[in-house]
Short mmCIF file of C-alpha atoms in Angstrom, two decimals:
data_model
loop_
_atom_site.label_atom_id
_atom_site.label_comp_id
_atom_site.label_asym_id
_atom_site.label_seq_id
_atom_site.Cartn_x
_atom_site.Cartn_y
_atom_site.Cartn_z
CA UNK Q 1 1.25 -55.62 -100.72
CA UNK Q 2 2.10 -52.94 -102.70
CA UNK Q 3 2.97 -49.22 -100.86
CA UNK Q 4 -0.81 -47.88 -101.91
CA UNK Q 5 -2.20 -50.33 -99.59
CA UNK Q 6 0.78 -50.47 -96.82
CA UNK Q 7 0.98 -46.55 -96.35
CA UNK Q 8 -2.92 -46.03 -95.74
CA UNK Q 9 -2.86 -49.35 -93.46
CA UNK Q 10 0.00 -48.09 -91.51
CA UNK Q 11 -2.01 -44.72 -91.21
CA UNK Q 12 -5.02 -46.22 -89.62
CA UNK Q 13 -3.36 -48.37 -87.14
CA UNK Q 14 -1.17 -45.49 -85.86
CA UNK Q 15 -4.51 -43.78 -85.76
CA UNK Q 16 -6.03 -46.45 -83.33
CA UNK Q 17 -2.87 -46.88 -81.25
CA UNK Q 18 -3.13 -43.25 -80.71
CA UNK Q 19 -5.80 -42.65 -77.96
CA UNK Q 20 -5.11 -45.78 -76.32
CA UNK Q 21 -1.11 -44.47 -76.06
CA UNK Q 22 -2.66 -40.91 -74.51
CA UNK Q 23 -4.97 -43.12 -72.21
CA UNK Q 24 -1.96 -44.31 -70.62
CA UNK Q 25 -0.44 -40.88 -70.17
CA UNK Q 26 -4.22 -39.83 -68.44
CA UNK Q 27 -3.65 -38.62 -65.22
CA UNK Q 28 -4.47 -42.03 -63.22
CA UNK Q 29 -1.11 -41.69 -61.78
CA UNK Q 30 -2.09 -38.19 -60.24
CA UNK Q 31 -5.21 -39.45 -58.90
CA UNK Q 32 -5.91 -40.08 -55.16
CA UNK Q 33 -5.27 -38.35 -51.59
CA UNK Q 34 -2.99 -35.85 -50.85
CA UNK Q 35 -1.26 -33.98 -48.09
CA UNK Q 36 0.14 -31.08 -48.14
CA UNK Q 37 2.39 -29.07 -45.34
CA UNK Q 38 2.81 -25.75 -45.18
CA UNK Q 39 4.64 -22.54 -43.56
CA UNK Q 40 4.85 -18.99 -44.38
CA UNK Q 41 3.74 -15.20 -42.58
CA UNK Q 42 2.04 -12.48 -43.87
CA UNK Q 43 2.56 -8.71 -43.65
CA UNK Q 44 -0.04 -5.48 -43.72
CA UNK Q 45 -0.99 -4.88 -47.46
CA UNK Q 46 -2.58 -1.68 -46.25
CA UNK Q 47 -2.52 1.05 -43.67
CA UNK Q 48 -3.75 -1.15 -40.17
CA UNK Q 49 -0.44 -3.20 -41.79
CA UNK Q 50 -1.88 -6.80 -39.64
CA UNK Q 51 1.19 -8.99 -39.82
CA UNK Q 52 2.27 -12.60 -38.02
CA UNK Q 53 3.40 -15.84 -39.45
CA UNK Q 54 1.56 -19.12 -40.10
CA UNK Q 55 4.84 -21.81 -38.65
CA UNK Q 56 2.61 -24.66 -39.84
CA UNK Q 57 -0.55 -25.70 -41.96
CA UNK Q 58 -1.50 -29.34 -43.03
CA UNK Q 59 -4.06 -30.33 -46.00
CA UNK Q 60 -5.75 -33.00 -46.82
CA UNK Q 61 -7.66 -33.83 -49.85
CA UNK Q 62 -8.62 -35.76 -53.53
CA UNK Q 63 -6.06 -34.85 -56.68
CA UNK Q 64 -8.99 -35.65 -59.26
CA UNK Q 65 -6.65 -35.25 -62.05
CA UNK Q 66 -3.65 -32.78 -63.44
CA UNK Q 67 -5.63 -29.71 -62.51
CA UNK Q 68 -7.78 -29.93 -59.57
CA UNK Q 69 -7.60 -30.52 -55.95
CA UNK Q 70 -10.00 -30.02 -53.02
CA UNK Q 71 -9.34 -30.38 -49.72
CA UNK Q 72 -9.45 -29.72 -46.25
CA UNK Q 73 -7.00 -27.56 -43.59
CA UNK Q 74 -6.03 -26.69 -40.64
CA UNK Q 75 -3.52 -23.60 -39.82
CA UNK Q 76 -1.86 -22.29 -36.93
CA UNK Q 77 -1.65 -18.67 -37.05
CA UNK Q 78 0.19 -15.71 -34.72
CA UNK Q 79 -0.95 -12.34 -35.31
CA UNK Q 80 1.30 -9.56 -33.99
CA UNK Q 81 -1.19 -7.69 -32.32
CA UNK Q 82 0.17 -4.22 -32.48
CA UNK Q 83 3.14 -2.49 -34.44
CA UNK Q 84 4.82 -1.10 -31.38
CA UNK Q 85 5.96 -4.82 -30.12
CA UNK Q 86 5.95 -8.23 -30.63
CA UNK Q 87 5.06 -9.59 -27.48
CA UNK Q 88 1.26 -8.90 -27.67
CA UNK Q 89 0.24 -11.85 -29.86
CA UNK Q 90 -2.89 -13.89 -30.97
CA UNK Q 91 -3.47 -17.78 -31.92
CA UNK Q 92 -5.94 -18.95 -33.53
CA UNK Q 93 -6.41 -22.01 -35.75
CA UNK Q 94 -7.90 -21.50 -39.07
CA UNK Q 95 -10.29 -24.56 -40.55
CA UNK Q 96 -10.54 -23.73 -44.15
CA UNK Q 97 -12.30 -25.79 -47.70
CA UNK Q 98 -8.93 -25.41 -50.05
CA UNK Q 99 -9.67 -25.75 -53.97
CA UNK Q 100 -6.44 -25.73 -56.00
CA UNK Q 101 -6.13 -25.64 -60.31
CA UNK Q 102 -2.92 -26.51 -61.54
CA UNK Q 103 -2.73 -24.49 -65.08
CA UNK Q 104 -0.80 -26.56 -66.77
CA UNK Q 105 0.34 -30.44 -66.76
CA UNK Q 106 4.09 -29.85 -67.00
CA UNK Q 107 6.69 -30.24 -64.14
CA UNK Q 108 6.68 -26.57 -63.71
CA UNK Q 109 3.02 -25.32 -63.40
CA UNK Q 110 0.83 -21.73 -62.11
CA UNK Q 111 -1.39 -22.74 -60.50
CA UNK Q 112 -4.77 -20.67 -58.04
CA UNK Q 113 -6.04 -21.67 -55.36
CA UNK Q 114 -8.48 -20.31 -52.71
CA UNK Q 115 -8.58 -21.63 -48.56
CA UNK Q 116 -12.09 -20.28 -47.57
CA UNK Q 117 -13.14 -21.04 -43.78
CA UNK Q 118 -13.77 -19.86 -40.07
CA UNK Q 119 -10.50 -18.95 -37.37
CA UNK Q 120 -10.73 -20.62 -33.93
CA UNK Q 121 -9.76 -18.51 -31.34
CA UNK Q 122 -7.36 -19.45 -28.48
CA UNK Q 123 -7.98 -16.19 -26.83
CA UNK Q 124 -7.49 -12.77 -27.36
CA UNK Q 125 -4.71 -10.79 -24.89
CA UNK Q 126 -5.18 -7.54 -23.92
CA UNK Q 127 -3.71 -5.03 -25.46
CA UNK Q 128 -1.91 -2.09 -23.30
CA UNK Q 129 -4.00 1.32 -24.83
CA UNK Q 130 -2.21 5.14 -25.55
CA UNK Q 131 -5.14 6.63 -26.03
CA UNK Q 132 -5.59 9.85 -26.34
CA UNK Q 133 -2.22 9.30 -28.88
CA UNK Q 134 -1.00 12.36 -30.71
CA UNK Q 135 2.47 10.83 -32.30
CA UNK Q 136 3.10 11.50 -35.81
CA UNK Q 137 3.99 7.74 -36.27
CA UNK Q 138 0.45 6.15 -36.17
CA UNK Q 139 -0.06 2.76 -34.27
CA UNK Q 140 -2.08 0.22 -35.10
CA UNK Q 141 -3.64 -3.13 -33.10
CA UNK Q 142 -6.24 -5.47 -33.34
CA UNK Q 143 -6.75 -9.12 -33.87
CA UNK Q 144 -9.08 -11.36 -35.91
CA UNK Q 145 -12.71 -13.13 -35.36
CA UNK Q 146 -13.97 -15.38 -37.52
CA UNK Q 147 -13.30 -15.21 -41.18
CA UNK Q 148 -10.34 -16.94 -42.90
CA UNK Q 149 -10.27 -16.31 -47.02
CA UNK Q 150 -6.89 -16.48 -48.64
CA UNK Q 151 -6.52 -16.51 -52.34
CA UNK Q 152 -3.09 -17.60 -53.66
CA UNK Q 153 -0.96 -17.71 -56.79
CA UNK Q 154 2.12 -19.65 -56.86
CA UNK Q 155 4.28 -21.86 -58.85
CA UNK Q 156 4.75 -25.35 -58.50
CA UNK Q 157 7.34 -27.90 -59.14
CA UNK Q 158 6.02 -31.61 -59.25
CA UNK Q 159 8.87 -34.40 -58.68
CA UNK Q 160 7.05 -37.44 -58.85
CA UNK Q 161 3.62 -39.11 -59.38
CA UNK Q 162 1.92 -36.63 -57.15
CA UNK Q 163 4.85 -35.37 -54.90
CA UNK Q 164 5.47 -31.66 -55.14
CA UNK Q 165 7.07 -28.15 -54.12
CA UNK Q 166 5.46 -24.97 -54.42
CA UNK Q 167 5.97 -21.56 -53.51
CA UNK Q 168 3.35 -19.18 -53.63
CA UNK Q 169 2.36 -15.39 -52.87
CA UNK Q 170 -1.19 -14.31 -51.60
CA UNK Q 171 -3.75 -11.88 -50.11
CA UNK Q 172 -5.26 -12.55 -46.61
CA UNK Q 173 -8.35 -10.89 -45.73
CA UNK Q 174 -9.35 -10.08 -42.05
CA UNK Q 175 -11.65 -9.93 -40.38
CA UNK Q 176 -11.92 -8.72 -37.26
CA UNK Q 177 -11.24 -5.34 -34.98
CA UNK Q 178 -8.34 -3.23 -35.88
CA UNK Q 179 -7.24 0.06 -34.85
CA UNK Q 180 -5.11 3.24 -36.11
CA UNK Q 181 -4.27 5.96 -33.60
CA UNK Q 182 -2.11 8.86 -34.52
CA UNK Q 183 -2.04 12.60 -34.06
CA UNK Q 184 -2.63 16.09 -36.54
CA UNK Q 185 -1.09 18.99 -34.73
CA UNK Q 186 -1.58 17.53 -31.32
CA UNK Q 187 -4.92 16.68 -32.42
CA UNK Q 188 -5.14 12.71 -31.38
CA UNK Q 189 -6.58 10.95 -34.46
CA UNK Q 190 -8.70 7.64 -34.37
CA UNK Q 191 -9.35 5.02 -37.02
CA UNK Q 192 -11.17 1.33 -37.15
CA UNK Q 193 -11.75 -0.84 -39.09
CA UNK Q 194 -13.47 -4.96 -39.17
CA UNK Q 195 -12.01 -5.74 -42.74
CA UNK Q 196 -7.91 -5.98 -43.62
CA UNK Q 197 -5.77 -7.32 -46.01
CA UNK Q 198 -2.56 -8.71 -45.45
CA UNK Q 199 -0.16 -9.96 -48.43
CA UNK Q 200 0.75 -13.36 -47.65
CA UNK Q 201 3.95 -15.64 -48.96
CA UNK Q 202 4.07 -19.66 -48.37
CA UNK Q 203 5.97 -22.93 -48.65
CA UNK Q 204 4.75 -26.45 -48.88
CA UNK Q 205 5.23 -29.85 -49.75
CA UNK Q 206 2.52 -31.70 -50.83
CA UNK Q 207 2.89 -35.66 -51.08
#
């Protein structure tokens, strides 16, 4: 066999090998259910500034392949209930749909990902009122009802097969009853509001 004939047999069989060598690499191994636990807080992104802390979150759910991931969550959630202390606080538990898309199939990924759902209350203190207020430091208070939507970048580090860490920054929307009191020239001043925004930082591990 002269090297005419080797060099374009060689070439073809490299050519078949090929998409059976990238089926292997496919993304069977990231395939199947995950769970993923979570902590973080979140503070007031505008002027009703709604802060707390979310101590734990669990989500479970189908990796399809590299990129995508839909699940479901549960959250336990403490909202500081107004600026002037920390003892007036609200729990709910937030059931949310979470879909997730990984941007690229590397270790280190972006990725998005959006936790849409409802908040179930565990009841709503009462919160101690200073109205008519006419302070030039306003106060705020209020707690939320009944809709949880959270979009989220982040980065992500994968370790193994479908084992990761991720860190990732976000904007919580409220909704709910909030409150700003403050005063103009001893002219009390009054402010409300059903829709927030809090921006949002979290941990997880997802395995």
């Amino acid at each position: 066999m002269d090297k005419t004939t080797f060099i374009p047999l060689l070439a073809g069989l490299f050519l078949l090998h090929a998409p059976t060598a990238q089926a292997q690499e496919t993304p069977e191994k990231y395939r199947g259910a995950n769970f993923t636990i979570e902590t973080g807080g979140f503070v007031g992104a505008d002027k009703f500034r709604v802060r707390g802390f979310h101590p734990l979150s669990f989500t479970g759910g189908y990796t399809f392949d590299r990129h995508w991931f839909l699940g479901l969550g549960i959250q336990a959630s403490v909202y500081f209930m107004s600026s002037t202390s920390t003892d007036d606080k609200d729990v709910n538990l937030p059931l949310f749909v979470r879909t997730r898309y990984a941007f690229l199939t590397s270790r280190i990924t972006p990725y998005f990902q959006l936790d849409l759902g409802i908040l179930i209350p565990l009841g709503h203190p009462t919160i101690c009122s200073f109205y008519p207020y006419t302070g030039s430091v306003p106060i705020t208070s209020g707690y939320p009802t009944w809709l949880y939507c959270r979009p989220e970048a982040g980065v992500s580090f994968r370790l193994r097969k479908r084992r990761a860490l991720h860190l990732g920054l976000g904007v919580m929307i409220n909704h709910g009853e909030f409150e700003r009191k403050y005063g103009i020239d001893g002219r009390p001043v009054y402010e409300s509001s059903d829709l927030t925004a809090s921006l949002s930082f979290t941990a997880g591990f997802t395995f």
